[in-house]
Tab-separated table of C-alpha atoms in Angstrom:
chain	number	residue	atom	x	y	z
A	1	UNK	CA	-53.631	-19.883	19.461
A	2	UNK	CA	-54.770	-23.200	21.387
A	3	UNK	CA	-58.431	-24.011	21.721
A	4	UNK	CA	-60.519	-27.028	23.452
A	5	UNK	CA	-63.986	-27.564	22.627
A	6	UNK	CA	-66.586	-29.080	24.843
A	7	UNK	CA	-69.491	-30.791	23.602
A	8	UNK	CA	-70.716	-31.641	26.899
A	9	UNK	CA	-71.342	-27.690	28.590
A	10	UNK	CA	-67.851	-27.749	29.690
A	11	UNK	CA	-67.712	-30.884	32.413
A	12	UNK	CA	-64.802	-32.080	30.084
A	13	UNK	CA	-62.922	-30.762	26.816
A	14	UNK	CA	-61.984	-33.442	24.985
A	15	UNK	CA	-61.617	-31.462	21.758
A	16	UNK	CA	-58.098	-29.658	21.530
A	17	UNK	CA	-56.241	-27.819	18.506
A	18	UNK	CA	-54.943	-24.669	17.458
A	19	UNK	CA	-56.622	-21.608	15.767
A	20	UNK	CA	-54.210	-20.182	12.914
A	21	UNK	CA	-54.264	-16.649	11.282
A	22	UNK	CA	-52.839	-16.768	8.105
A	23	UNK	CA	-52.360	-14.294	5.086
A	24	UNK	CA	-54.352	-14.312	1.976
A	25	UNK	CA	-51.249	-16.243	0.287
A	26	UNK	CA	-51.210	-18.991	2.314
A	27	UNK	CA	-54.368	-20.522	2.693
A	28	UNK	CA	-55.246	-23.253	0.093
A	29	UNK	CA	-56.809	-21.937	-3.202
A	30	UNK	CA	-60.368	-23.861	-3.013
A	31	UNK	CA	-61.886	-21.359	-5.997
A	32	UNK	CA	-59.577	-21.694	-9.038
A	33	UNK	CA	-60.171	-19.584	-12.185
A	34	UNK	CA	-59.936	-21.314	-15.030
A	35	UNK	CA	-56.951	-20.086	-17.382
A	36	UNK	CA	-56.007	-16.855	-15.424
A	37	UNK	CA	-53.684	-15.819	-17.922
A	38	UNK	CA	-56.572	-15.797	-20.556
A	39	UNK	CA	-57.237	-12.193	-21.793
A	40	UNK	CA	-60.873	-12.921	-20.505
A	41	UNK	CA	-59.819	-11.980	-16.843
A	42	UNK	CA	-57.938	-8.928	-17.694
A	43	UNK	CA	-60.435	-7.288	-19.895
A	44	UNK	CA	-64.573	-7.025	-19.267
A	45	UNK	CA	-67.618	-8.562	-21.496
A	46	UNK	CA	-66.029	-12.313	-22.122
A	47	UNK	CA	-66.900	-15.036	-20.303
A	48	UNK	CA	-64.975	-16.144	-17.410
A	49	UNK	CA	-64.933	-19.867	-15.251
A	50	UNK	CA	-64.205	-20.803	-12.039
A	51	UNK	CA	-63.927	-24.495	-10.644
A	52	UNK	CA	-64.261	-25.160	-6.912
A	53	UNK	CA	-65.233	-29.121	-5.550
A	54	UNK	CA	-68.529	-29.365	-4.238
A	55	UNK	CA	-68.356	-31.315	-1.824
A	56	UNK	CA	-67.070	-29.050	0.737
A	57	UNK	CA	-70.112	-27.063	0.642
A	58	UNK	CA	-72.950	-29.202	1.840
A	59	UNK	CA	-75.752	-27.295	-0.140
A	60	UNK	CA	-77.996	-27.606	-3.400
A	61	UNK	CA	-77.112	-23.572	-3.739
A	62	UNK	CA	-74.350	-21.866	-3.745
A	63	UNK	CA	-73.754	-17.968	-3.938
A	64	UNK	CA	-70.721	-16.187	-5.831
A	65	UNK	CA	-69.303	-12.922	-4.497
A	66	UNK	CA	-66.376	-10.901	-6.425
A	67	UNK	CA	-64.491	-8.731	-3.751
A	68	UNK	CA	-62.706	-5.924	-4.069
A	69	UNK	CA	-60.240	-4.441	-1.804
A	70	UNK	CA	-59.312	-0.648	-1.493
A	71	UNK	CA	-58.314	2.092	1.266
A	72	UNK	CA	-59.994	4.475	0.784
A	73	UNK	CA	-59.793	8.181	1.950
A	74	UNK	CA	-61.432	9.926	4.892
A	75	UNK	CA	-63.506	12.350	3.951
A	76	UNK	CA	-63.156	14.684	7.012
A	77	UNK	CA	-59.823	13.682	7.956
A	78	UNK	CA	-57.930	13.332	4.425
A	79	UNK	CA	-56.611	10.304	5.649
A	80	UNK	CA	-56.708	6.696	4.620
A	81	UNK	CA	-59.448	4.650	7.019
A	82	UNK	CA	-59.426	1.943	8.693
A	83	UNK	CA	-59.525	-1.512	6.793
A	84	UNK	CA	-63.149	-3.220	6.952
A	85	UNK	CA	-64.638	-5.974	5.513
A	86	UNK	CA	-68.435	-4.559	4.677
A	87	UNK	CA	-70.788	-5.986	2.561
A	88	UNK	CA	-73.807	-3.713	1.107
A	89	UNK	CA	-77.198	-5.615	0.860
A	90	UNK	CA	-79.262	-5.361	-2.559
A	91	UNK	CA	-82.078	-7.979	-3.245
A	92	UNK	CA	-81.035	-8.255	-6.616
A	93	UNK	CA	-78.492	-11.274	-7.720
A	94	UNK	CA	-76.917	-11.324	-10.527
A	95	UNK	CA	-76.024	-7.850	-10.534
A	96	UNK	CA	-73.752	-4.800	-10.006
A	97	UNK	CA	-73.473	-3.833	-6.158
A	98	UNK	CA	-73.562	-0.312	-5.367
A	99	UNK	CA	-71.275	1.226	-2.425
A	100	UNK	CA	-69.970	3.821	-1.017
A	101	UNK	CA	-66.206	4.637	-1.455
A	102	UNK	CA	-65.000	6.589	1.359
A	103	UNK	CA	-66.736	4.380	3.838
A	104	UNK	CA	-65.553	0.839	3.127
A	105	UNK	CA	-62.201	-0.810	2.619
A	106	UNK	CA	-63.882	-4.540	0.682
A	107	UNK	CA	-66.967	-4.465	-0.908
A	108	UNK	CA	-69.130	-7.113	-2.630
A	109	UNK	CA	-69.189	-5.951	-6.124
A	110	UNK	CA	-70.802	-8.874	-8.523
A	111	UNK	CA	-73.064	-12.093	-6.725
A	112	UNK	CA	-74.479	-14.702	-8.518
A	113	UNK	CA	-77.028	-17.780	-6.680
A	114	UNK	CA	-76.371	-20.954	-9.278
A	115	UNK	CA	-76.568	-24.862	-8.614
A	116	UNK	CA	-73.274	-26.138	-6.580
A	117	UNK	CA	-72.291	-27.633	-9.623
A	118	UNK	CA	-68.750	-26.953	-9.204
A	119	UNK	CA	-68.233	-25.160	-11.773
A	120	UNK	CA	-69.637	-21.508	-12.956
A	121	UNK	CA	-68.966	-19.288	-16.480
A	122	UNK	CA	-70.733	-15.867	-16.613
A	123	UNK	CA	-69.603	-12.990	-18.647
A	124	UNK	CA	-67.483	-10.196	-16.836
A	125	UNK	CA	-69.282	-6.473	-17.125
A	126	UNK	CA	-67.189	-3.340	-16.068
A	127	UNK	CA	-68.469	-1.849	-12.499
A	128	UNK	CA	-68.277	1.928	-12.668
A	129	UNK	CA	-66.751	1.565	-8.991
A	130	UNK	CA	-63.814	-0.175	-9.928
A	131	UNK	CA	-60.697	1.873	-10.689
A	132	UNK	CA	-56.931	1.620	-9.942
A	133	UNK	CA	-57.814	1.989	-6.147
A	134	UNK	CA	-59.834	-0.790	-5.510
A	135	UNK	CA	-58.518	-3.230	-8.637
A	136	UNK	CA	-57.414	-6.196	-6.661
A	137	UNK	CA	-59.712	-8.633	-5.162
A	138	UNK	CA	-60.933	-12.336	-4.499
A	139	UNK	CA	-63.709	-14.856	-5.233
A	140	UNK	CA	-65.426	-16.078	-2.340
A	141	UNK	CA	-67.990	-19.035	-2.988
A	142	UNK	CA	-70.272	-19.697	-0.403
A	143	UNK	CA	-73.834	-21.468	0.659
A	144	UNK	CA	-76.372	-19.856	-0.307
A	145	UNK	CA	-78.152	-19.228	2.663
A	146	UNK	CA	-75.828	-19.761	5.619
A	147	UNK	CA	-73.097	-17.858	4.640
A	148	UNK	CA	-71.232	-17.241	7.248
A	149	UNK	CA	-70.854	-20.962	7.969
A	150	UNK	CA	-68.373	-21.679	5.309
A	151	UNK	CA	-66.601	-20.007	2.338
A	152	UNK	CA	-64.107	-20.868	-0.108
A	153	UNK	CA	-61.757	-18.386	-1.940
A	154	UNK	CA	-59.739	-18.002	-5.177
A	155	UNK	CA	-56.301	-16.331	-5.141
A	156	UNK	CA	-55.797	-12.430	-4.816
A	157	UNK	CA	-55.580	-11.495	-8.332
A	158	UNK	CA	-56.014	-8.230	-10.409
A	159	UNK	CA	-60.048	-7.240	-11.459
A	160	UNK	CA	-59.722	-6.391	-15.238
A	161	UNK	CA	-61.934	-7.965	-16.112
A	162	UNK	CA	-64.896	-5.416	-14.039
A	163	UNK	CA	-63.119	-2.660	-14.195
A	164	UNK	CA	-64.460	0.448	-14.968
A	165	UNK	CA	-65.813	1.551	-18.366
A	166	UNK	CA	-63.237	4.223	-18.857
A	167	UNK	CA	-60.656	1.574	-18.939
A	168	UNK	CA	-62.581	-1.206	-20.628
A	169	UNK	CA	-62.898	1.875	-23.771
A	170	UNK	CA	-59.169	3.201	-23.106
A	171	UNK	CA	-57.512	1.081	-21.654
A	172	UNK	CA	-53.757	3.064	-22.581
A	173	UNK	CA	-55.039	6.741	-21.791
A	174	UNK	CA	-56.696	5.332	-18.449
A	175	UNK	CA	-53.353	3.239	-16.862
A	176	UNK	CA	-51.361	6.254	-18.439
A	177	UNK	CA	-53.139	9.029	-16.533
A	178	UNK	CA	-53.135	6.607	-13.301
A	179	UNK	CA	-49.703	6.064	-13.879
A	180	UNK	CA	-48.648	9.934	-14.000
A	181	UNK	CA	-51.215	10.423	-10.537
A	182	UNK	CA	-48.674	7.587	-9.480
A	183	UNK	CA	-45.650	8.857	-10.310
A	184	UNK	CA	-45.930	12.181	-9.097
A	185	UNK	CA	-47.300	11.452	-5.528
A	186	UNK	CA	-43.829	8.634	-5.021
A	187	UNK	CA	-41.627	11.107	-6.428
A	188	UNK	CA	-43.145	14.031	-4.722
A	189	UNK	CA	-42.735	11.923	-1.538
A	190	UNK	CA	-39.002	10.942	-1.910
A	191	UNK	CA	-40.164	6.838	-1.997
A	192	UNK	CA	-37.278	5.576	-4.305
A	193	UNK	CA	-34.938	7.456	-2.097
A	194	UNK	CA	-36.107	6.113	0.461
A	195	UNK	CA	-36.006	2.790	-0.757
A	196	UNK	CA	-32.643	2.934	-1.724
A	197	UNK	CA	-31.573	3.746	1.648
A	198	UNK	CA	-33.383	1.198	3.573
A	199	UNK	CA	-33.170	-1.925	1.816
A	200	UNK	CA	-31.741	-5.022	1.767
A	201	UNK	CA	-29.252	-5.434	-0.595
A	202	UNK	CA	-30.030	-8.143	-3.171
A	203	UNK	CA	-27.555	-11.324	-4.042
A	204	UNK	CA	-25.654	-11.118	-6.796
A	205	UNK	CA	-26.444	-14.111	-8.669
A	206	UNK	CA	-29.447	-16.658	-8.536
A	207	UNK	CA	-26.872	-19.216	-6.760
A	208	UNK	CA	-26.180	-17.176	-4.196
A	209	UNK	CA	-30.167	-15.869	-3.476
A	210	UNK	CA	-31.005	-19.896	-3.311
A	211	UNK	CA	-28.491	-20.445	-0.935
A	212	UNK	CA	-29.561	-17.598	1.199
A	213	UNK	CA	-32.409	-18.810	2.813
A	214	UNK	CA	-31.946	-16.900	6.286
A	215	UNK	CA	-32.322	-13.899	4.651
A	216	UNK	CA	-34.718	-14.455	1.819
A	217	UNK	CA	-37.566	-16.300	0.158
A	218	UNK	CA	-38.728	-17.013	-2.987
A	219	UNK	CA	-40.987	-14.565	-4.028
A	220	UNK	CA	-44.427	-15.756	-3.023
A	221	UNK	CA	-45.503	-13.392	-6.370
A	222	UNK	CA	-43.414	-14.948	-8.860
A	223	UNK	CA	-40.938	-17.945	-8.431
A	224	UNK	CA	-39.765	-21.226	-9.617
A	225	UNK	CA	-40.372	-23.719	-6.846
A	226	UNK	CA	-44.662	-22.595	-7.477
A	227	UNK	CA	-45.082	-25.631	-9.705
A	228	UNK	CA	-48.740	-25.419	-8.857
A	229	UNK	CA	-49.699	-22.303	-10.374
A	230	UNK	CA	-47.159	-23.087	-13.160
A	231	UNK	CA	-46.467	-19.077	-13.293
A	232	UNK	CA	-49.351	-17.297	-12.985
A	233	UNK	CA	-48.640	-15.321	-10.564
A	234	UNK	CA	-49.310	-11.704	-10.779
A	235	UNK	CA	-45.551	-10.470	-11.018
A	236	UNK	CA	-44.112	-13.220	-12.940
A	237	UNK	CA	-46.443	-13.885	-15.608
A	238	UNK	CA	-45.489	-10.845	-17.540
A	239	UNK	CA	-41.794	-11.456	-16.699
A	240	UNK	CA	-40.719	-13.338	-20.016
A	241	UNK	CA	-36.793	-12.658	-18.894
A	242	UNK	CA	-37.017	-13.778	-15.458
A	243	UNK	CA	-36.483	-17.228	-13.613
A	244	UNK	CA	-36.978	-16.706	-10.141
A	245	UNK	CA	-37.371	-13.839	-7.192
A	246	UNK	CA	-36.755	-13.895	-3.620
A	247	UNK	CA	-37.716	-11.457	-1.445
A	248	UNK	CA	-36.430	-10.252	2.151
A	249	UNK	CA	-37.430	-12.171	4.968
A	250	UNK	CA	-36.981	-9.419	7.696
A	251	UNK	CA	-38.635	-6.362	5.741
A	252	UNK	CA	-36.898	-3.031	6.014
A	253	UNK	CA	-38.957	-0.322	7.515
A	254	UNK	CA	-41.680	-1.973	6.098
A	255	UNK	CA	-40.769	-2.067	2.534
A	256	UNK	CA	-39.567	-5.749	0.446
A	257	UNK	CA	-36.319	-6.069	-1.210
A	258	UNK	CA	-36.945	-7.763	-4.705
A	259	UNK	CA	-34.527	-9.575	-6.602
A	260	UNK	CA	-35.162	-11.416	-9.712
A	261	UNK	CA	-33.049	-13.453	-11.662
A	262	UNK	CA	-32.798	-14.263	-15.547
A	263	UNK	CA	-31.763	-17.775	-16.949
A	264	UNK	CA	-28.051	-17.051	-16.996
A	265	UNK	CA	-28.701	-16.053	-12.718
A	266	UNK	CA	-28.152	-12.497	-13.547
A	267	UNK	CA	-29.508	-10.098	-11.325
A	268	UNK	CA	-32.071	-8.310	-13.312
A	269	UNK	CA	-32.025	-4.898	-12.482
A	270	UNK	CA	-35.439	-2.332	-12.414
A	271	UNK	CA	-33.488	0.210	-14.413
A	272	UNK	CA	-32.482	-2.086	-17.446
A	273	UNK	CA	-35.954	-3.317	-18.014
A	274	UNK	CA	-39.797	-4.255	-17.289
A	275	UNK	CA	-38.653	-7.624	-15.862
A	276	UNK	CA	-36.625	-5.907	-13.389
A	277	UNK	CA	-36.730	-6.726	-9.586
A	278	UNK	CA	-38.807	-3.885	-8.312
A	279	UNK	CA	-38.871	-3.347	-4.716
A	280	UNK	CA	-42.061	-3.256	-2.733
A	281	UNK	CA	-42.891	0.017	-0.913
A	282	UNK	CA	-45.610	-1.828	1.664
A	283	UNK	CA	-44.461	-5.268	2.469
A	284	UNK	CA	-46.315	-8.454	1.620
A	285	UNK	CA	-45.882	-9.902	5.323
A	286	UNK	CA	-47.657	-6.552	6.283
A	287	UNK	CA	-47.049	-4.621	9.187
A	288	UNK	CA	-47.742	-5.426	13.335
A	289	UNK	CA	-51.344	-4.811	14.267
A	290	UNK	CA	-52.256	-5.459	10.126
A	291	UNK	CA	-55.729	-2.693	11.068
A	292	UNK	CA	-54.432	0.433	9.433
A	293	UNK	CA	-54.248	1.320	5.997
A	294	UNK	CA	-50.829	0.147	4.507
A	295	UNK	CA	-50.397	-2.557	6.992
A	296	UNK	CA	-52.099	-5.483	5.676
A	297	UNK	CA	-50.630	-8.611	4.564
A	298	UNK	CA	-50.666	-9.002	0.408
A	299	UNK	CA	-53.503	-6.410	0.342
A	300	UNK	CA	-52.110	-3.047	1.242
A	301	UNK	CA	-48.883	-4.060	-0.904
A	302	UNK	CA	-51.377	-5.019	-3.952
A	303	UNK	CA	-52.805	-1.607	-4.030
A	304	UNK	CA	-49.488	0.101	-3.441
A	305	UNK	CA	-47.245	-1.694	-6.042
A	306	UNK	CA	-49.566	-4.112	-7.822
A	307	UNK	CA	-52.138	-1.892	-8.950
A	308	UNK	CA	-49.752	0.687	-10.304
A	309	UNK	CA	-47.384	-1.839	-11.880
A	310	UNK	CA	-50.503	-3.365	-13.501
A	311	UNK	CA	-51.668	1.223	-14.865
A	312	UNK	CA	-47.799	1.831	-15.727
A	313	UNK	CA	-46.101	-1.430	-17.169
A	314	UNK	CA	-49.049	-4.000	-18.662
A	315	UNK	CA	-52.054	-1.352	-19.523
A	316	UNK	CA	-49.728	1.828	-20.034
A	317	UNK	CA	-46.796	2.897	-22.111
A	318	UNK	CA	-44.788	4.484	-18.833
A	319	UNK	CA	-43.126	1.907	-17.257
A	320	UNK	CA	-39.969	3.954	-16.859
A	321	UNK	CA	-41.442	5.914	-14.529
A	322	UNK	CA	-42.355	2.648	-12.618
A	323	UNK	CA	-39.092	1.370	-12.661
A	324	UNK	CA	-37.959	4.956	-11.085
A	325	UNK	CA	-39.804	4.880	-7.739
A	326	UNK	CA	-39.417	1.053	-7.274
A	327	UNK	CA	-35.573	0.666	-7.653
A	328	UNK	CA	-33.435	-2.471	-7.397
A	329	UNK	CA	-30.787	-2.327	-3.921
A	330	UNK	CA	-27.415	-2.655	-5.941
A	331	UNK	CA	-25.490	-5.912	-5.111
A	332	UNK	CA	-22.346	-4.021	-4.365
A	333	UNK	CA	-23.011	-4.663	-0.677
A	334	UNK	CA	-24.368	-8.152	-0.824
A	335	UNK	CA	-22.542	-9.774	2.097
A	336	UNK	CA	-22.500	-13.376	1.182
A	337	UNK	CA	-24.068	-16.626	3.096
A	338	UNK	CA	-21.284	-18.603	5.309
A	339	UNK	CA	-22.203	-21.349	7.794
A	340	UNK	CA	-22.919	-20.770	11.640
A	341	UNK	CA	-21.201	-22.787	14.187
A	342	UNK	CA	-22.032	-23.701	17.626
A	343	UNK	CA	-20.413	-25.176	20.456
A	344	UNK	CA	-21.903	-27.329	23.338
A	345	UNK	CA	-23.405	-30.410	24.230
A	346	UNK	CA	-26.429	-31.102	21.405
A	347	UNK	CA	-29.323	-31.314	23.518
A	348	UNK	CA	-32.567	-31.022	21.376
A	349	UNK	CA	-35.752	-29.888	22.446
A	350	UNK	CA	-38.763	-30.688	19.629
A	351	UNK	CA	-42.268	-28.167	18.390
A	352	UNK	CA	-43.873	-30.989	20.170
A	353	UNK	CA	-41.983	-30.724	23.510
A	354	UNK	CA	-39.563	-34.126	23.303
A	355	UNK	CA	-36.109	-33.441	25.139
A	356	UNK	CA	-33.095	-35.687	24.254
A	357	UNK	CA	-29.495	-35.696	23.761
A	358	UNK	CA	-27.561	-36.732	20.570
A	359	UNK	CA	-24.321	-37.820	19.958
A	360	UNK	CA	-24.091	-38.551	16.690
A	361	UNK	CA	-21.243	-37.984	14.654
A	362	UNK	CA	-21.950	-36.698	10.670
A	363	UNK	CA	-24.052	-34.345	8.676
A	364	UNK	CA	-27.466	-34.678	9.341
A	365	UNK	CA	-30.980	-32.841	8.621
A	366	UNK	CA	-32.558	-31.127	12.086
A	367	UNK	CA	-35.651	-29.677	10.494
A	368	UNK	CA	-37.320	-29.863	7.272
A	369	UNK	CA	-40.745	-28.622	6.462
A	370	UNK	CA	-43.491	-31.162	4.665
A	371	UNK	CA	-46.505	-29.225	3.792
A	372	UNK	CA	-47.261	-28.125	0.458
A	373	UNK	CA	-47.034	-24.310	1.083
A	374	UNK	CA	-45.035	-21.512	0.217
A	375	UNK	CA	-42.837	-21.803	3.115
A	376	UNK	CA	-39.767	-24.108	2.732
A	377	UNK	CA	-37.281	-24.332	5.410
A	378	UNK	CA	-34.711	-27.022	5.900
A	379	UNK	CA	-31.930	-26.450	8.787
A	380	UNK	CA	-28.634	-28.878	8.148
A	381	UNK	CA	-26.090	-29.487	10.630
A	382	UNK	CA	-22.563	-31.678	10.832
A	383	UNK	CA	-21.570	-33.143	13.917
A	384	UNK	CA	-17.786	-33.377	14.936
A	385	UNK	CA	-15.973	-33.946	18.466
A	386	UNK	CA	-14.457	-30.697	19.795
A	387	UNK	CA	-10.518	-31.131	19.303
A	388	UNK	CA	-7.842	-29.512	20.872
A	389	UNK	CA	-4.597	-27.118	19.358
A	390	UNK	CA	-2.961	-30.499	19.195
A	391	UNK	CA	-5.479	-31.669	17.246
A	392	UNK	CA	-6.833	-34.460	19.923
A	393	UNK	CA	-10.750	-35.049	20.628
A	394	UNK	CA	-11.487	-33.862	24.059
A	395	UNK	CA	-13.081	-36.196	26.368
A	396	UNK	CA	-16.395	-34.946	27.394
């Protein structure tokens, strides 16, 4: 969306840019946890850092939220509500929030006030309101007393480490009986049928998923090209057998085709093992408007397929029956890549609004993307005169 700011009560706007909504995934990672792989984040009462520069935040104090996302039900109506953002004011820092489930989609659960330092340890302590509905979340670090002026945030990652106290003392009976719930609602509602019938089916072989970039994407969950996060991702660090997934670019009735690949560029398939590429009931692109339960980007798909992966196949002892409702889409109809041609005079039009003509003859690169994120796109094309049956160039 454009904007123009005037500093002057509007006589002129000399300030112009553009206003960008992004997903969770693709904004810059200003709150990093400090060894996310570490058991400390995936279990309570062990001390846990976070890093963040503090120079973006212009203040002595800063103040630490943990977030937690869920969708929760309706009393009256049965029904999942709306997604909110809502906090719930206590004067006390430094301690458990309280809230009230069935009214509030994100709640602040755990706030500390400390010294913008840059750095913060404190040690995790279960929150009786965290379960398997609400488990994934963010870190938001803001000032302390203007805090709607700025905020940084971590990545969307899984809340072990303040989850409940049933699962902090049984951890295995917990994620097994939220597994079973699991199970039995996705089989009871025909989901890996439907699955199988709507997706995309995967490439056969890592080559040919790399070379398909029209119709996939490397897995923004768990892939090869994330040097950054050097596989931490919540998929891919407990895939030991896997390389690289790519995901469908144009989701299928709202669910993501998954396909991961091992080091030999096997297709690793959900039925031969816990690496497997499991499809994604709610995409991670989420779903036009993104306000209803089960439509929004990373979140709704990190309480519909994160959460249980994290009950059945890390915590529990029944990831079969994960594997079951988030099938693999067989290869057998994997229709591969092949170039596109097009005919015509090659007059270019740029994102910037430049119109030329060119008449170059050879292979050249027409767009390439140069930013750091997730999304890497590069369109090649090769330039030849148009020839005849009798193989002669035809004179323009």
């Amino acid at each position: 969306m454009p904007i123009q700011l005037s500093d002057n009560e509007g006589v002129d706007w000399a300030y112009t840019g553009l206003f960008e909504i992004v997903k969770i995934g693709d904004t810059p990672q200003r709150v990093t946890r400090v060894n996310p792989d570490s058991e400390a984040w995936l279990r309570a009462d062990r001390p846990v850092t976070i890093e963040w520069n503090p120079k973006l935040i212009n203040f002595t104090q800063v103040r630490i939220d943990v977030l937690a996302y869920g969708e929760p039900i309706d009393p009256d109506t049965g029904l999942p509500g709306p997604p909110t953002w809502e906090e719930i004011d206590e004067p006390r820092l430094q301690d458990v929030k309280r809230y009230a489930p069935t009214t509030t989609c994100s709640l602040i659960l755990v706030s500390y006030t400390v010294p913008n330092t840059g750095m913060y340890t404190w040690t995790s302590r279960a929150a009786s309101q965290v379960s398997d509905k609400n488990c994934i979340g963010i870190i938001r670090v803001t000032p302390s007393f203007q805090r709607d002026d700025l905020a940084l945030w971590s990545d969307l990652h899984f809340l072990g480490y303040i989850m409940n106290g049933m699962f902090q003392n049984d951890t295995s009976t917990y994620s097994n009986l939220r597994c079973d719930e699991f199970y039995e609602r996705e089989k009871a509602a025909g989901v890996d049928k439907e699955l199988l019938n709507s997706l995309r089916p995967c490439p056969c072989n890592l080559t040919q998923a790399l070379a398909d970039r029209g119709r996939f994407k490397p897995d923004p969950m768990c892939n090869m090209d994330d040097t950054v996060q050097n596989r931490t991702q919540e998929y891919c660090r407990f895939k030991d057998d896997v390389v690289h997934c790519v995901t469908s670019i144009v989701p299928s009735d709202g669910h993501d085709s998954t396909c991961c690949y091992d080091e030999w560029e096997n297709l690793v398939y959900a039925g031969d093992s816990s690496s497997g590429s499991f499809s994604r009931r709610v995409t991670v692109e989420g779903i036009p408007l993104y306000n209803e339960s089960g439509k929004v980007p990373e979140l709704s798909s990190g309480i519909a397929d994160l959460s249980p992966y994290y009950m059945c196949c890390i915590w529990g002892d029944h990831c079969d029956y994960y594997q079951d409702v988030r099938p693999t889409r067989d290869c057998a109809w994997y229709g591969n890549v092949r170039p596109a041609t097009v005919y015509g005079d090659p007059h270019f039009a740029t994102f910037d609004g430049v119109e030329y003509t060119f008449n170059a003859k050879g292979e050249y690169t027409l767009l390439d993307t140069t930013s750091a994120s997730q999304t890497q796109f590069r369109l090649q094309g090769r330039f030849e005169e148009i020839l005849d049956r009798n193989g002669k160039f035809i004179a323009p």
